[in-house]
mmCIF file of C-alpha atoms in Angstrom:
data_model
loop_
_atom_site.group_PDB
_atom_site.id
_atom_site.type_symbol
_atom_site.label_atom_id
_atom_site.label_comp_id
_atom_site.label_asym_id
_atom_site.label_seq_id
_atom_site.Cartn_x
_atom_site.Cartn_y
_atom_site.Cartn_z
ATOM 1 C CA MET A 1 0.000 0.000 0.000
ATOM 2 C CA ARG A 2 2.809 2.329 0.911
ATOM 3 C CA LYS A 3 4.505 1.685 -2.444
ATOM 4 C CA GLN A 4 1.264 2.455 -4.296
ATOM 5 C CA VAL A 5 0.832 5.774 -2.478
ATOM 6 C CA LEU A 6 4.449 6.708 -3.103
ATOM 7 C CA PHE A 7 4.120 5.708 -6.774
ATOM 8 C CA SER A 8 0.859 7.675 -7.104
ATOM 9 C CA MET A 9 2.476 10.760 -5.552
ATOM 10 C CA MET A 10 5.479 10.509 -7.866
ATOM 11 C CA LEU A 11 3.234 10.015 -10.868
ATOM 12 C CA SER A 12 1.102 12.996 -9.847
ATOM 13 C CA LEU A 13 4.165 15.185 -9.366
ATOM 14 C CA GLY A 14 5.508 14.079 -12.713
ATOM 15 C CA ILE A 15 2.261 14.905 -14.479
ATOM 16 C CA MET A 16 1.870 18.210 -12.656
ATOM 17 C CA GLY A 17 5.478 19.051 -13.370
ATOM 18 C CA GLY A 18 4.851 18.327 -17.023
ATOM 19 C CA LEU A 19 1.833 20.609 -17.028
ATOM 20 C CA SER A 20 3.625 23.439 -15.312
ATOM 21 C CA VAL A 21 6.083 24.038 -18.125
ATOM 22 C CA TYR A 22 6.297 27.715 -18.828
ATOM 23 C CA PRO A 23 6.039 28.517 -22.523
ATOM 24 C CA ILE A 24 8.924 30.473 -23.951
ATOM 25 C CA PRO A 25 7.691 33.292 -26.148
ATOM 26 C CA VAL A 26 9.038 33.009 -29.656
ATOM 27 C CA GLN A 27 9.024 35.913 -32.034
ATOM 28 C CA ALA A 28 9.327 35.258 -35.738
ATOM 29 C CA SER A 29 10.280 37.967 -38.138
ATOM 30 C CA VAL A 30 8.496 37.543 -41.449
ATOM 31 C CA GLN A 31 9.085 40.043 -44.190
ATOM 32 C CA GLN A 32 6.106 40.451 -46.459
ATOM 33 C CA ASN A 33 6.381 42.032 -49.842
ATOM 34 C CA GLN A 34 3.181 43.879 -50.459
ATOM 35 C CA THR A 35 1.797 42.945 -53.868
ATOM 36 C CA ILE A 36 -0.107 45.606 -55.788
ATOM 37 C CA LYS A 37 -1.883 45.721 -59.151
ATOM 38 C CA VAL A 38 0.195 47.891 -61.452
ATOM 39 C CA LYS A 39 -1.571 49.356 -64.495
ATOM 40 C CA GLY A 40 -0.176 51.315 -67.392
ATOM 41 C CA GLN A 41 -0.093 51.902 -71.117
ATOM 42 C CA VAL A 42 2.727 51.440 -73.619
ATOM 43 C CA VAL A 43 2.833 53.801 -76.597
ATOM 44 C CA ASP A 44 5.292 54.541 -79.418
ATOM 45 C CA GLN A 45 7.076 57.859 -80.041
ATOM 46 C CA ASP A 46 3.937 59.192 -81.770
ATOM 47 C CA GLY A 47 1.669 58.320 -78.836
ATOM 48 C CA LEU A 48 0.038 55.340 -80.583
ATOM 49 C CA PRO A 49 -0.614 52.281 -78.409
ATOM 50 C CA LEU A 50 1.649 49.258 -78.907
ATOM 51 C CA ILE A 51 -0.051 45.859 -79.003
ATOM 52 C CA GLY A 52 1.699 42.756 -77.686
ATOM 53 C CA VAL A 53 4.431 44.417 -75.632
ATOM 54 C CA THR A 54 5.781 42.098 -72.931
ATOM 55 C CA ILE A 55 5.756 43.470 -69.393
ATOM 56 C CA ARG A 56 7.424 41.225 -66.835
ATOM 57 C CA VAL A 57 8.451 41.569 -63.228
ATOM 58 C CA LYS A 58 12.254 41.463 -63.053
ATOM 59 C CA ASP A 59 13.709 38.364 -61.368
ATOM 60 C CA SER A 60 10.359 36.543 -61.432
ATOM 61 C CA SER A 61 8.255 34.484 -63.800
ATOM 62 C CA THR A 62 5.335 36.935 -63.680
ATOM 63 C CA GLY A 63 4.511 38.753 -66.881
ATOM 64 C CA VAL A 64 1.728 40.039 -69.132
ATOM 65 C CA VAL A 65 1.234 41.340 -72.673
ATOM 66 C CA THR A 66 -0.395 44.649 -73.609
ATOM 67 C CA ASP A 67 -3.895 44.569 -75.102
ATOM 68 C CA LEU A 68 -5.251 46.242 -78.266
ATOM 69 C CA ASP A 69 -5.045 49.666 -76.613
ATOM 70 C CA GLY A 70 -1.516 49.135 -75.255
ATOM 71 C CA ASN A 71 -2.842 48.700 -71.716
ATOM 72 C CA PHE A 72 -1.505 46.220 -69.187
ATOM 73 C CA GLN A 73 -2.161 45.165 -65.610
ATOM 74 C CA VAL A 74 0.252 43.021 -63.603
ATOM 75 C CA ASP A 75 0.485 41.933 -59.967
ATOM 76 C CA ALA A 76 3.903 42.931 -58.657
ATOM 77 C CA PRO A 77 5.642 43.711 -55.366
ATOM 78 C CA ALA A 78 5.474 47.408 -54.495
ATOM 79 C CA ASN A 79 9.256 47.686 -54.838
ATOM 80 C CA ALA A 80 9.516 45.695 -58.105
ATOM 81 C CA THR A 81 11.138 46.609 -61.380
ATOM 82 C CA LEU A 82 9.169 46.036 -64.576
ATOM 83 C CA VAL A 83 11.003 45.038 -67.741
ATOM 84 C CA VAL A 84 9.285 46.264 -70.910
ATOM 85 C CA SER A 85 10.292 44.533 -74.145
ATOM 86 C CA TYR A 86 9.038 44.706 -77.717
ATOM 87 C CA VAL A 87 10.445 43.570 -81.050
ATOM 88 C CA GLY A 88 12.467 46.354 -82.678
ATOM 89 C CA PHE A 89 12.688 48.422 -79.484
ATOM 90 C CA LYS A 90 15.304 48.557 -76.748
ATOM 91 C CA ASP A 91 14.237 46.926 -73.430
ATOM 92 C CA ARG A 92 13.338 49.403 -70.714
ATOM 93 C CA GLU A 93 13.237 48.959 -66.941
ATOM 94 C CA ILE A 94 10.657 50.844 -64.890
ATOM 95 C CA ASN A 95 10.789 51.014 -61.071
ATOM 96 C CA VAL A 96 7.331 50.620 -59.554
ATOM 97 C CA ASN A 97 8.137 52.461 -56.289
ATOM 98 C CA GLY A 98 4.708 51.648 -54.841
ATOM 99 C CA ARG A 99 2.801 53.214 -57.746
ATOM 100 C CA ALA A 100 -0.396 51.490 -58.840
ATOM 101 C CA VAL A 101 -0.535 53.463 -62.103
ATOM 102 C CA ILE A 102 2.458 53.959 -64.374
ATOM 103 C CA GLU A 103 2.229 56.882 -66.769
ATOM 104 C CA GLN A 104 2.636 56.127 -70.464
ATOM 105 C CA ILE A 105 5.746 54.145 -71.223
#
């Protein structure tokens, strides 16, 4: 009987000790790149819209092509760089800098 009481007390202390563990607060630092919808229009030197211009986010696989009016819309990080390319024209890099609308390119 004495062994059972002693065993029960030890078991109880072990369980209670296991329940009385103090959690250690852990702080995780997660950097989130805010993604925004960037809109714009690509035109030639005469102001006419260019159809089929490739707009891609630099260092990513995200990209779009301009529509019949030269307009585009792409999801990109607020600090992204857009690479604009078109046959017969020199590639151009545009910094987004948090802008949701890019003036005519």
